[in-house]
mmCIF file of C-alpha atoms in Angstrom:
data_model
loop_
_atom_site.group_PDB
_atom_site.id
_atom_site.type_symbol
_atom_site.label_atom_id
_atom_site.label_comp_id
_atom_site.label_asym_id
_atom_site.label_seq_id
_atom_site.Cartn_x
_atom_site.Cartn_y
_atom_site.Cartn_z
ATOM 1 C CA HIS A 1 0.013 -0.062 0.023
ATOM 2 C CA TYR A 2 1.263 3.456 -0.881
ATOM 3 C CA SER A 3 -0.397 6.827 -0.939
ATOM 4 C CA ILE A 4 0.401 10.508 -1.187
ATOM 5 C CA PRO A 5 -1.654 13.326 0.358
ATOM 6 C CA LEU A 6 -4.284 14.891 -1.835
ATOM 7 C CA ASP A 7 -2.876 18.420 -1.512
ATOM 8 C CA THR A 8 -3.470 21.278 -3.963
ATOM 9 C CA SER A 9 -0.712 19.965 -6.212
ATOM 10 C CA THR A 10 -2.152 16.460 -6.740
ATOM 11 C CA GLY A 11 -4.143 16.158 -9.907
ATOM 12 C CA PHE A 12 -6.969 13.820 -10.692
ATOM 13 C CA GLU A 13 -5.222 11.920 -13.479
ATOM 14 C CA SER A 14 -1.428 11.607 -13.879
ATOM 15 C CA ASP A 15 -0.501 10.679 -17.422
ATOM 16 C CA CYS A 16 2.988 9.502 -16.632
ATOM 17 C CA ILE A 17 4.591 8.415 -13.346
ATOM 18 C CA GLN A 18 8.255 7.832 -12.649
ATOM 19 C CA TYR A 19 10.088 6.809 -9.497
ATOM 20 C CA VAL A 20 13.720 7.909 -9.244
ATOM 21 C CA GLU A 21 16.500 8.074 -6.728
ATOM 22 C CA LYS A 22 17.447 11.756 -6.690
ATOM 23 C CA GLU A 23 20.119 13.067 -4.346
ATOM 24 C CA ASN A 24 20.193 9.584 -2.728
ATOM 25 C CA LYS A 25 16.509 9.900 -1.811
ATOM 26 C CA PRO A 26 13.587 8.255 -3.535
ATOM 27 C CA LYS A 27 11.270 10.605 -5.404
ATOM 28 C CA LEU A 28 7.925 10.082 -7.032
ATOM 29 C CA MET A 29 7.187 12.224 -10.097
ATOM 30 C CA LEU A 30 3.725 12.694 -11.557
ATOM 31 C CA PHE A 31 3.206 14.348 -14.941
ATOM 32 C CA TYR A 32 -0.026 16.171 -15.789
ATOM 33 C CA LYS A 33 -0.444 16.928 -19.495
ATOM 34 C CA LYS A 34 -3.348 19.268 -19.025
ATOM 35 C CA ASN A 35 -1.004 21.843 -17.495
ATOM 36 C CA ASN A 36 2.423 20.629 -18.686
ATOM 37 C CA THR A 37 3.623 20.052 -15.107
ATOM 38 C CA ILE A 38 5.591 17.482 -13.204
ATOM 39 C CA HIS A 39 4.929 17.323 -9.484
ATOM 40 C CA ILE A 40 7.743 15.868 -7.382
ATOM 41 C CA TYR A 41 7.139 14.107 -4.063
ATOM 42 C CA ASP A 42 9.455 12.760 -1.405
ATOM 43 C CA PHE A 43 8.570 9.054 -1.700
ATOM 44 C CA GLU A 44 9.496 8.099 1.874
ATOM 45 C CA ALA A 45 7.887 11.113 3.652
ATOM 46 C CA ASN A 46 4.878 11.163 1.285
ATOM 47 C CA LYS A 47 5.295 14.970 0.967
ATOM 48 C CA PHE A 48 5.078 17.307 -2.016
ATOM 49 C CA ILE A 49 8.442 18.902 -2.798
ATOM 50 C CA LYS A 50 7.890 21.092 -5.883
ATOM 51 C CA SER A 51 6.493 21.405 -9.408
ATOM 52 C CA ILE A 52 8.247 21.872 -12.676
ATOM 53 C CA LYS A 53 6.100 23.867 -15.102
ATOM 54 C CA PHE A 54 6.837 23.698 -18.809
ATOM 55 C CA GLN A 55 5.903 26.567 -21.140
ATOM 56 C CA PRO A 56 3.744 25.694 -24.183
ATOM 57 C CA GLU A 57 5.166 28.557 -26.331
ATOM 58 C CA GLY A 58 8.063 30.975 -26.475
ATOM 59 C CA PRO A 59 11.844 30.317 -26.329
ATOM 60 C CA ASP A 60 11.330 27.531 -23.760
ATOM 61 C CA GLY A 61 8.148 26.237 -25.332
ATOM 62 C CA VAL A 62 7.446 22.496 -25.554
ATOM 63 C CA GLY A 63 3.983 22.593 -27.032
ATOM 64 C CA THR A 64 0.705 21.339 -25.502
ATOM 65 C CA SER A 65 0.791 17.609 -26.360
ATOM 66 C CA ILE A 66 3.460 16.139 -24.039
ATOM 67 C CA THR A 67 2.498 12.544 -23.324
ATOM 68 C CA GLY A 68 5.474 11.225 -21.393
ATOM 69 C CA PHE A 69 8.730 12.148 -19.763
ATOM 70 C CA ARG A 70 11.995 10.651 -18.604
ATOM 71 C CA PHE A 71 13.816 12.238 -15.693
ATOM 72 C CA GLU A 72 17.521 11.475 -15.762
ATOM 73 C CA LYS A 73 18.893 14.309 -13.645
ATOM 74 C CA ASN A 74 18.073 17.946 -12.796
ATOM 75 C CA ASP A 75 19.387 19.301 -16.047
ATOM 76 C CA GLU A 76 18.332 16.350 -18.212
ATOM 77 C CA ILE A 77 14.534 15.797 -18.451
ATOM 78 C CA TYR A 78 13.209 14.416 -21.687
ATOM 79 C CA LEU A 79 9.677 15.317 -22.812
ATOM 80 C CA TYR A 80 7.878 13.783 -25.793
ATOM 81 C CA SER A 81 5.392 15.870 -27.762
ATOM 82 C CA TYR A 82 2.784 13.753 -29.555
ATOM 83 C CA TRP A 83 1.620 16.210 -32.239
ATOM 84 C CA GLU A 84 4.945 17.819 -32.865
ATOM 85 C CA LYS A 85 6.791 14.491 -32.905
ATOM 86 C CA LYS A 86 9.615 16.115 -31.010
ATOM 87 C CA VAL A 87 11.705 15.253 -27.977
ATOM 88 C CA TYR A 88 12.518 18.257 -25.780
ATOM 89 C CA VAL A 89 15.376 18.260 -23.250
ATOM 90 C CA VAL A 90 14.739 20.597 -20.382
ATOM 91 C CA ASP A 91 16.103 21.287 -16.949
ATOM 92 C CA GLU A 92 14.325 21.388 -13.630
ATOM 93 C CA LEU A 93 13.520 25.076 -14.154
ATOM 94 C CA GLY A 94 11.699 24.263 -17.397
ATOM 95 C CA LYS A 95 14.434 25.827 -19.545
ATOM 96 C CA LEU A 96 14.756 24.272 -23.013
ATOM 97 C CA LYS A 97 18.182 22.896 -23.717
ATOM 98 C CA GLU A 98 17.789 20.804 -26.845
ATOM 99 C CA LYS A 99 15.138 19.395 -29.159
ATOM 100 C CA TYR A 100 15.058 16.446 -31.528
ATOM 101 C CA GLU A 101 12.557 15.609 -34.274
ATOM 102 C CA ILE A 102 11.228 12.111 -35.002
ATOM 103 C CA ASN A 103 9.895 12.045 -38.548
ATOM 104 C CA ASP A 104 8.660 8.793 -40.158
ATOM 105 C CA ASN A 105 8.902 10.265 -43.693
ATOM 106 C CA GLY A 106 5.366 8.993 -44.410
ATOM 107 C CA SER A 107 6.378 5.415 -44.431
ATOM 108 C CA LEU A 108 3.605 4.300 -41.970
ATOM 109 C CA LYS A 109 6.101 1.758 -40.663
ATOM 110 C CA TYR A 110 6.878 3.834 -37.608
ATOM 111 C CA PRO A 111 4.629 3.483 -34.565
ATOM 112 C CA VAL A 112 2.603 6.467 -33.551
ATOM 113 C CA LEU A 113 4.627 7.270 -30.457
ATOM 114 C CA SER A 114 2.794 7.969 -27.207
ATOM 115 C CA PRO A 115 4.917 7.301 -24.204
ATOM 116 C CA ASN A 116 3.058 7.027 -20.886
ATOM 117 C CA ASN A 117 2.790 4.770 -17.894
ATOM 118 C CA ASN A 118 2.350 1.691 -20.079
ATOM 119 C CA ARG A 119 5.096 2.720 -22.532
ATOM 120 C CA PRO A 120 7.927 4.393 -20.532
ATOM 121 C CA ILE A 121 10.740 6.264 -22.264
ATOM 122 C CA LEU A 122 13.937 4.359 -21.715
ATOM 123 C CA LYS A 123 17.488 5.642 -21.901
ATOM 124 C CA LYS A 124 20.265 3.243 -22.746
ATOM 125 C CA GLY A 125 23.639 4.875 -23.238
ATOM 126 C CA ASN A 126 23.172 7.702 -25.677
ATOM 127 C CA LYS A 127 19.790 6.447 -26.990
ATOM 128 C CA LEU A 128 16.202 7.000 -25.998
ATOM 129 C CA ILE A 129 13.768 4.144 -26.691
ATOM 130 C CA PHE A 130 10.103 4.767 -27.470
ATOM 131 C CA ALA A 131 7.076 2.700 -28.450
ATOM 132 C CA GLY A 132 3.527 3.362 -29.614
ATOM 133 C CA THR A 133 0.695 2.267 -31.823
ATOM 134 C CA LEU A 134 1.177 0.672 -35.252
ATOM 135 C CA TYR A 135 -1.102 1.191 -38.253
ATOM 136 C CA LYS A 136 -3.594 -1.656 -38.394
ATOM 137 C CA THR A 137 -4.022 -1.234 -42.137
ATOM 138 C CA LEU A 138 -0.606 -2.625 -42.983
ATOM 139 C CA LYS A 139 0.017 -6.285 -43.735
ATOM 140 C CA LYS A 140 2.175 -8.352 -41.336
ATOM 141 C CA GLU A 141 5.247 -8.193 -43.562
ATOM 142 C CA GLU A 142 4.934 -4.382 -44.019
ATOM 143 C CA ILE A 143 4.651 -3.494 -40.360
ATOM 144 C CA GLY A 144 7.806 -1.880 -39.016
ATOM 145 C CA ASN A 145 9.573 -2.733 -35.841
ATOM 146 C CA PRO A 146 7.710 -1.765 -32.678
ATOM 147 C CA PHE A 147 10.343 0.496 -31.026
ATOM 148 C CA VAL A 148 12.085 3.718 -32.111
ATOM 149 C CA ALA A 149 15.622 4.398 -30.913
ATOM 150 C CA LEU A 150 16.659 8.070 -30.969
ATOM 151 C CA ASP A 151 20.439 8.463 -31.026
ATOM 152 C CA LEU A 152 21.082 11.721 -29.120
ATOM 153 C CA GLY A 153 24.586 12.152 -30.405
ATOM 154 C CA LYS A 154 23.803 11.640 -34.097
ATOM 155 C CA LYS A 155 20.318 13.237 -33.881
ATOM 156 C CA SER A 156 18.947 10.365 -35.895
ATOM 157 C CA HIS A 157 16.418 7.600 -35.221
ATOM 158 C CA THR A 158 15.852 4.035 -36.339
ATOM 159 C CA LEU A 159 13.321 1.258 -35.904
ATOM 160 C CA ILE A 160 14.320 -1.543 -33.603
ATOM 161 C CA GLY A 161 12.838 -4.673 -32.006
ATOM 162 C CA LYS A 162 10.511 -7.411 -33.331
ATOM 163 C CA TYR A 163 6.890 -8.355 -32.732
ATOM 164 C CA PRO A 164 6.203 -11.905 -31.510
ATOM 165 C CA GLU A 165 4.539 -14.059 -34.162
ATOM 166 C CA LYS A 166 1.505 -14.662 -31.873
ATOM 167 C CA THR A 167 0.778 -10.896 -32.211
ATOM 168 C CA PHE A 168 -0.483 -11.475 -35.745
ATOM 169 C CA GLU A 169 -2.768 -14.357 -35.047
ATOM 170 C CA GLY A 170 -6.500 -13.944 -34.473
ATOM 171 C CA ASP A 171 -8.462 -10.711 -34.587
ATOM 172 C CA TRP A 172 -7.806 -8.639 -31.531
ATOM 173 C CA ASP A 173 -7.312 -4.887 -31.282
ATOM 174 C CA THR A 174 -4.237 -4.859 -29.050
ATOM 175 C CA LYS A 175 -2.049 -6.177 -31.839
ATOM 176 C CA CYS A 176 -1.501 -2.593 -32.997
ATOM 177 C CA GLU A 177 -0.304 -1.455 -29.583
ATOM 178 C CA THR A 178 3.007 -1.917 -27.868
ATOM 179 C CA PHE A 179 2.935 -2.067 -24.115
ATOM 180 C CA PHE A 180 5.828 -2.924 -21.938
ATOM 181 C CA ASP A 181 7.335 -2.362 -18.490
ATOM 182 C CA TYR A 182 10.900 -2.009 -17.303
ATOM 183 C CA ASN A 183 12.612 -2.535 -13.995
ATOM 184 C CA ALA A 184 16.214 -1.261 -13.558
#
């Protein structure tokens, strides 16, 4: 059993949750896409610490369609924008440091990326890994790989991974979705 207090910072529906060890203390981070905000809680004390607000427009703008985030450290927070198909790197003050575009060039083989609680953004070395929804209209042999790897150094992205064969049997809607979990 775990709970946090329903203070004025706690929203009704958190779109992405992440647990991290920050400054040698466990933190719980809740992202709310309706107001582009991450709320940070002390996991052990069950107390609100602070919010990070991201601007939708301007020099530090990240748009209004952020679906997921990956907190690496105070000056390295990755945000993914669904409609812009961009990855924004911001710091804990919400200042924009870098942005990367993920463009499928109209191939339809790329998944429609929508990182969230069921599809976390992973960081392995210098790459971010994303997943999403595939186009159901494509034939089995035309469907691309289920994950996108963004190389932060080269500013390029590629399709990786493979769908299990059972995914293509029968008639069920979840075959176009990629869900996964990850434990460090």
